[in-house]
mmCIF file of C-alpha atoms in Angstrom:
data_model
loop_
_atom_site.group_PDB
_atom_site.id
_atom_site.type_symbol
_atom_site.label_atom_id
_atom_site.label_comp_id
_atom_site.label_asym_id
_atom_site.label_seq_id
_atom_site.Cartn_x
_atom_site.Cartn_y
_atom_site.Cartn_z
ATOM 1 C CA UNK A 1 1.068 -1.771 25.010
ATOM 2 C CA UNK A 2 -0.196 0.416 27.827
ATOM 3 C CA UNK A 3 -2.151 3.531 27.002
ATOM 4 C CA UNK A 4 -1.577 5.160 30.364
ATOM 5 C CA UNK A 5 -0.294 8.718 30.104
ATOM 6 C CA UNK A 6 3.462 9.057 30.085
ATOM 7 C CA UNK A 7 4.144 12.429 31.626
ATOM 8 C CA UNK A 8 7.457 14.102 30.985
ATOM 9 C CA UNK A 9 8.350 15.779 34.246
ATOM 10 C CA UNK A 10 11.749 17.156 33.234
ATOM 11 C CA UNK A 11 10.374 20.560 32.350
ATOM 12 C CA UNK A 12 8.281 21.082 35.454
ATOM 13 C CA UNK A 13 9.258 23.810 37.858
ATOM 14 C CA UNK A 14 11.098 22.790 40.974
ATOM 15 C CA UNK A 15 9.191 22.437 44.208
ATOM 16 C CA UNK A 16 9.281 25.571 46.374
ATOM 17 C CA UNK A 17 11.770 25.377 49.250
ATOM 18 C CA UNK A 18 10.583 24.180 52.627
ATOM 19 C CA UNK A 19 9.703 26.849 55.150
ATOM 20 C CA UNK A 20 10.657 26.943 58.781
ATOM 21 C CA UNK A 21 7.842 27.000 61.277
ATOM 22 C CA UNK A 22 10.187 27.544 64.217
ATOM 23 C CA UNK A 23 13.830 28.452 64.452
ATOM 24 C CA UNK A 24 16.244 31.153 63.436
ATOM 25 C CA UNK A 25 14.675 31.782 60.060
ATOM 26 C CA UNK A 26 11.233 32.513 61.468
ATOM 27 C CA UNK A 27 7.920 31.445 60.027
ATOM 28 C CA UNK A 28 7.586 31.588 56.274
ATOM 29 C CA UNK A 29 11.350 31.933 55.583
ATOM 30 C CA UNK A 30 12.909 29.374 53.197
ATOM 31 C CA UNK A 31 15.462 27.106 54.826
ATOM 32 C CA UNK A 32 18.953 28.474 54.327
ATOM 33 C CA UNK A 33 17.754 31.857 53.095
ATOM 34 C CA UNK A 34 19.015 35.069 54.695
ATOM 35 C CA UNK A 35 16.726 36.830 57.134
ATOM 36 C CA UNK A 36 14.778 39.723 55.691
ATOM 37 C CA UNK A 37 11.385 40.730 54.380
ATOM 38 C CA UNK A 38 9.493 38.021 52.511
ATOM 39 C CA UNK A 39 8.256 38.948 49.048
ATOM 40 C CA UNK A 40 4.465 38.811 48.799
ATOM 41 C CA UNK A 41 2.982 35.917 46.863
ATOM 42 C CA UNK A 42 1.689 36.651 43.390
ATOM 43 C CA UNK A 43 -2.030 37.284 43.411
ATOM 44 C CA UNK A 44 -4.220 35.080 41.214
ATOM 45 C CA UNK A 45 -5.562 36.792 38.096
ATOM 46 C CA UNK A 46 -8.863 38.599 38.423
ATOM 47 C CA UNK A 47 -11.520 38.508 35.762
ATOM 48 C CA UNK A 48 -13.468 41.660 36.507
ATOM 49 C CA UNK A 49 -14.723 43.975 33.806
ATOM 50 C CA UNK A 50 -16.707 43.505 30.611
ATOM 51 C CA UNK A 51 -14.203 41.065 29.099
ATOM 52 C CA UNK A 52 -13.515 39.139 32.309
ATOM 53 C CA UNK A 53 -15.285 35.997 31.133
ATOM 54 C CA UNK A 54 -13.419 36.060 27.822
ATOM 55 C CA UNK A 55 -10.047 36.329 29.602
ATOM 56 C CA UNK A 56 -10.998 33.547 32.003
ATOM 57 C CA UNK A 57 -11.993 31.198 29.181
ATOM 58 C CA UNK A 58 -8.806 32.036 27.256
ATOM 59 C CA UNK A 59 -6.653 31.150 30.262
ATOM 60 C CA UNK A 60 -8.543 27.878 30.681
ATOM 61 C CA UNK A 61 -8.059 27.077 26.994
ATOM 62 C CA UNK A 62 -4.292 27.387 27.299
ATOM 63 C CA UNK A 63 -4.273 25.247 30.447
ATOM 64 C CA UNK A 64 -6.356 22.581 28.727
ATOM 65 C CA UNK A 65 -4.015 22.450 25.713
ATOM 66 C CA UNK A 66 -0.933 22.120 27.905
ATOM 67 C CA UNK A 67 -2.645 19.416 29.944
ATOM 68 C CA UNK A 68 -3.470 17.504 26.764
ATOM 69 C CA UNK A 69 0.121 17.723 25.513
ATOM 70 C CA UNK A 70 1.352 16.437 28.859
ATOM 71 C CA UNK A 71 -0.901 13.376 28.691
ATOM 72 C CA UNK A 72 -0.927 12.549 24.968
ATOM 73 C CA UNK A 73 2.362 11.221 23.521
ATOM 74 C CA UNK A 74 0.946 11.687 20.007
ATOM 75 C CA UNK A 75 0.641 15.458 20.474
ATOM 76 C CA UNK A 76 3.328 17.514 18.725
ATOM 77 C CA UNK A 77 2.322 21.135 19.252
ATOM 78 C CA UNK A 78 -0.258 23.410 20.809
ATOM 79 C CA UNK A 79 -1.634 24.316 17.414
ATOM 80 C CA UNK A 80 -2.065 20.694 16.387
ATOM 81 C CA UNK A 81 -3.869 19.813 19.615
ATOM 82 C CA UNK A 82 -6.097 22.892 19.471
ATOM 83 C CA UNK A 83 -7.181 22.124 15.901
ATOM 84 C CA UNK A 84 -7.532 18.347 15.970
ATOM 85 C CA UNK A 85 -8.647 17.212 19.437
ATOM 86 C CA UNK A 86 -12.424 16.591 19.573
ATOM 87 C CA UNK A 87 -12.199 15.912 23.302
ATOM 88 C CA UNK A 88 -10.787 19.371 23.901
ATOM 89 C CA UNK A 89 -13.334 20.934 21.550
ATOM 90 C CA UNK A 90 -16.108 19.366 23.618
ATOM 91 C CA UNK A 91 -14.576 20.645 26.859
ATOM 92 C CA UNK A 92 -14.119 24.144 25.463
ATOM 93 C CA UNK A 93 -17.702 24.234 24.264
ATOM 94 C CA UNK A 94 -18.825 23.117 27.692
ATOM 95 C CA UNK A 95 -16.850 25.866 29.442
ATOM 96 C CA UNK A 96 -18.937 28.510 27.697
ATOM 97 C CA UNK A 97 -22.185 26.541 27.774
ATOM 98 C CA UNK A 98 -21.863 26.001 31.526
ATOM 99 C CA UNK A 99 -21.519 29.742 32.096
ATOM 100 C CA UNK A 100 -24.629 30.292 29.964
ATOM 101 C CA UNK A 101 -26.498 27.619 31.946
ATOM 102 C CA UNK A 102 -25.915 29.547 35.179
ATOM 103 C CA UNK A 103 -27.422 32.754 33.837
ATOM 104 C CA UNK A 104 -31.151 33.599 34.072
ATOM 105 C CA UNK A 105 -32.967 32.344 31.002
ATOM 106 C CA UNK A 106 -29.880 30.558 29.737
ATOM 107 C CA UNK A 107 -30.863 26.948 30.298
ATOM 108 C CA UNK A 108 -32.725 26.313 27.057
ATOM 109 C CA UNK A 109 -30.039 27.923 24.852
ATOM 110 C CA UNK A 110 -27.412 25.972 26.808
ATOM 111 C CA UNK A 111 -29.172 22.675 26.136
ATOM 112 C CA UNK A 112 -29.476 23.510 22.436
ATOM 113 C CA UNK A 113 -25.780 24.419 22.160
ATOM 114 C CA UNK A 114 -24.799 21.270 24.098
ATOM 115 C CA UNK A 115 -26.716 19.211 21.535
ATOM 116 C CA UNK A 116 -24.859 20.924 18.711
ATOM 117 C CA UNK A 117 -21.516 20.287 20.442
ATOM 118 C CA UNK A 118 -22.422 16.615 20.865
ATOM 119 C CA UNK A 119 -23.226 16.327 17.151
ATOM 120 C CA UNK A 120 -19.863 17.844 16.205
ATOM 121 C CA UNK A 121 -17.558 16.141 18.732
ATOM 122 C CA UNK A 122 -19.296 12.880 19.663
ATOM 123 C CA UNK A 123 -19.027 13.856 23.344
ATOM 124 C CA UNK A 124 -22.157 14.524 25.401
ATOM 125 C CA UNK A 125 -21.694 16.764 28.450
ATOM 126 C CA UNK A 126 -24.727 18.109 30.269
ATOM 127 C CA UNK A 127 -24.480 21.905 30.648
ATOM 128 C CA UNK A 128 -24.813 21.635 34.440
ATOM 129 C CA UNK A 129 -21.860 19.241 34.863
ATOM 130 C CA UNK A 130 -18.883 20.757 36.704
ATOM 131 C CA UNK A 131 -15.456 20.121 35.152
ATOM 132 C CA UNK A 132 -12.108 20.865 36.761
ATOM 133 C CA UNK A 133 -8.996 22.407 35.296
ATOM 134 C CA UNK A 134 -6.642 20.712 32.831
ATOM 135 C CA UNK A 135 -9.312 18.108 32.074
ATOM 136 C CA UNK A 136 -8.613 15.986 28.978
ATOM 137 C CA UNK A 137 -10.746 13.544 26.987
ATOM 138 C CA UNK A 138 -8.585 11.426 24.670
ATOM 139 C CA UNK A 139 -10.244 10.531 21.326
ATOM 140 C CA UNK A 140 -13.576 11.670 22.768
ATOM 141 C CA UNK A 141 -16.112 9.598 20.864
ATOM 142 C CA UNK A 142 -18.898 8.147 22.999
ATOM 143 C CA UNK A 143 -18.120 9.943 26.275
ATOM 144 C CA UNK A 144 -21.216 10.839 28.332
ATOM 145 C CA UNK A 145 -21.084 13.084 31.428
ATOM 146 C CA UNK A 146 -24.340 13.526 33.324
ATOM 147 C CA UNK A 147 -26.025 16.564 34.836
ATOM 148 C CA UNK A 148 -24.818 16.294 38.450
ATOM 149 C CA UNK A 149 -21.363 14.907 37.663
ATOM 150 C CA UNK A 150 -18.348 16.687 39.153
ATOM 151 C CA UNK A 151 -14.834 16.189 37.816
ATOM 152 C CA UNK A 152 -11.677 17.361 39.579
ATOM 153 C CA UNK A 153 -8.414 18.750 38.227
ATOM 154 C CA UNK A 154 -5.916 16.899 35.990
ATOM 155 C CA UNK A 155 -8.394 14.149 35.089
ATOM 156 C CA UNK A 156 -8.121 12.076 31.914
ATOM 157 C CA UNK A 157 -10.941 10.109 30.257
ATOM 158 C CA UNK A 158 -10.588 7.785 27.287
ATOM 159 C CA UNK A 159 -13.291 7.222 24.676
ATOM 160 C CA UNK A 160 -16.554 5.531 25.593
ATOM 161 C CA UNK A 161 -16.512 6.533 29.272
ATOM 162 C CA UNK A 162 -19.849 7.163 30.981
ATOM 163 C CA UNK A 163 -20.281 9.171 34.165
ATOM 164 C CA UNK A 164 -23.914 8.211 34.530
ATOM 165 C CA UNK A 165 -26.767 7.943 36.994
ATOM 166 C CA UNK A 166 -28.860 5.172 38.499
ATOM 167 C CA UNK A 167 -31.773 7.214 39.839
ATOM 168 C CA UNK A 168 -34.768 8.940 38.293
ATOM 169 C CA UNK A 169 -35.046 11.401 41.184
ATOM 170 C CA UNK A 170 -33.987 15.068 40.977
ATOM 171 C CA UNK A 171 -31.050 14.538 43.331
ATOM 172 C CA UNK A 172 -27.276 14.193 43.133
ATOM 173 C CA UNK A 173 -27.212 11.055 40.980
ATOM 174 C CA UNK A 174 -23.921 11.165 39.071
ATOM 175 C CA UNK A 175 -20.305 10.528 40.165
ATOM 176 C CA UNK A 176 -17.892 12.879 41.851
ATOM 177 C CA UNK A 177 -14.393 12.296 40.463
ATOM 178 C CA UNK A 178 -11.337 13.487 42.380
ATOM 179 C CA UNK A 179 -8.057 14.921 41.133
ATOM 180 C CA UNK A 180 -5.476 13.163 38.939
ATOM 181 C CA UNK A 181 -7.833 10.330 37.979
ATOM 182 C CA UNK A 182 -7.516 8.248 34.809
ATOM 183 C CA UNK A 183 -10.560 6.329 33.508
ATOM 184 C CA UNK A 184 -9.948 3.750 30.772
ATOM 185 C CA UNK A 185 -11.870 3.270 27.534
ATOM 186 C CA UNK A 186 -15.449 2.062 27.853
ATOM 187 C CA UNK A 187 -15.585 2.293 31.648
ATOM 188 C CA UNK A 188 -18.881 3.075 33.368
ATOM 189 C CA UNK A 189 -19.020 4.976 36.651
ATOM 190 C CA UNK A 190 -22.637 4.960 37.769
ATOM 191 C CA UNK A 191 -24.509 6.665 40.569
ATOM 192 C CA UNK A 192 -23.458 9.263 43.167
ATOM 193 C CA UNK A 193 -20.230 7.420 43.925
ATOM 194 C CA UNK A 194 -17.046 9.132 45.050
ATOM 195 C CA UNK A 195 -13.886 8.380 43.076
ATOM 196 C CA UNK A 196 -10.915 9.499 45.156
ATOM 197 C CA UNK A 197 -7.736 11.253 44.116
ATOM 198 C CA UNK A 198 -5.023 9.451 42.101
ATOM 199 C CA UNK A 199 -7.369 6.599 41.112
ATOM 200 C CA UNK A 200 -6.992 4.439 37.991
ATOM 201 C CA UNK A 201 -10.144 2.808 36.567
ATOM 202 C CA UNK A 202 -9.563 0.042 34.038
ATOM 203 C CA UNK A 203 -11.057 -0.178 30.562
ATOM 204 C CA UNK A 204 -14.637 -1.520 30.410
ATOM 205 C CA UNK A 205 -14.921 -1.614 34.203
ATOM 206 C CA UNK A 206 -18.244 -0.871 35.891
ATOM 207 C CA UNK A 207 -17.928 1.160 39.092
ATOM 208 C CA UNK A 208 -20.981 1.360 41.357
ATOM 209 C CA UNK A 209 -19.271 1.894 44.732
ATOM 210 C CA UNK A 210 -16.849 4.467 46.131
ATOM 211 C CA UNK A 211 -13.210 4.070 45.111
ATOM 212 C CA UNK A 212 -10.627 5.161 47.732
ATOM 213 C CA UNK A 213 -7.655 7.418 47.040
ATOM 214 C CA UNK A 214 -4.678 5.910 45.245
ATOM 215 C CA UNK A 215 -6.356 2.655 44.240
ATOM 216 C CA UNK A 216 -6.971 0.784 40.991
ATOM 217 C CA UNK A 217 -10.494 -0.417 40.110
ATOM 218 C CA UNK A 218 -11.033 -3.103 37.454
ATOM 219 C CA UNK A 219 -13.715 -5.579 36.459
ATOM 220 C CA UNK A 220 -17.503 -5.933 36.338
ATOM 221 C CA UNK A 221 -18.410 -4.944 38.968
ATOM 222 C CA UNK A 222 -15.125 -3.211 39.686
ATOM 223 C CA UNK A 223 -12.818 -4.680 42.330
ATOM 224 C CA UNK A 224 -10.567 -2.241 44.180
ATOM 225 C CA UNK A 225 -6.913 -3.055 44.727
ATOM 226 C CA UNK A 226 -3.789 -1.246 45.835
ATOM 227 C CA UNK A 227 -0.935 -2.401 43.568
ATOM 228 C CA UNK A 228 2.685 -1.964 44.478
ATOM 229 C CA UNK A 229 4.239 1.004 42.762
ATOM 230 C CA UNK A 230 7.631 0.877 41.153
ATOM 231 C CA UNK A 231 9.609 3.831 42.523
ATOM 232 C CA UNK A 232 11.455 4.156 39.209
ATOM 233 C CA UNK A 233 8.228 4.271 37.180
ATOM 234 C CA UNK A 234 5.131 5.375 39.046
ATOM 235 C CA UNK A 235 2.876 4.431 36.121
ATOM 236 C CA UNK A 236 4.081 0.821 35.821
ATOM 237 C CA UNK A 237 1.493 -1.032 37.887
ATOM 238 C CA UNK A 238 -1.560 1.152 37.239
ATOM 239 C CA UNK A 239 -0.817 1.158 33.492
ATOM 240 C CA UNK A 240 -1.302 -2.599 33.398
ATOM 241 C CA UNK A 241 -4.993 -2.119 34.102
ATOM 242 C CA UNK A 242 -5.863 0.779 31.785
#
């Protein structure tokens, strides 16, 4: 049975209406809407003040939990996921450790705390690694993310994944992973390769070259292919490889 994430999209908000660039409605006016002043867009939250970092981390925690529920069919509630997901615990620890790493004199304490987090969760994330929003590590055990790795938004890793390096130089030596990427159990992505958006990497594959957007990479070394997608089930073909 496939372990690819089955995302329930019924509860997602509807796409915003298209806007007219030219025509009677004028720029920025939804099609079919009456003419009139356009309401200003909601401003993103600001995190100024003494508790700004705490509020920012809290917002990220909620996003991470919702992202995990969306990708894990075994999840039943926010509370259950928050208490029992070692992958999320590792990510949450990293959120704070990464902020500490960026502060003067914070690198040694960050490394120590990262070691503690690895001992507790089984996931090793270097404090300097940059992780995107709604990132999820399923099961968690054995995942390694190197110092110069960068991970985009809405990415999912299974257990045993390595985002590792192939160089001993102090350069960018770890992968850059795009948005909406799924990497199967035991896969290795090595070196400063670029993994594009909407990529699926199969279990136990070894990736040492760039992977273009929307493709599936499987094998040792990984071979890139572009499978046909079933319009009724967008996960059908990629799920066969994960």
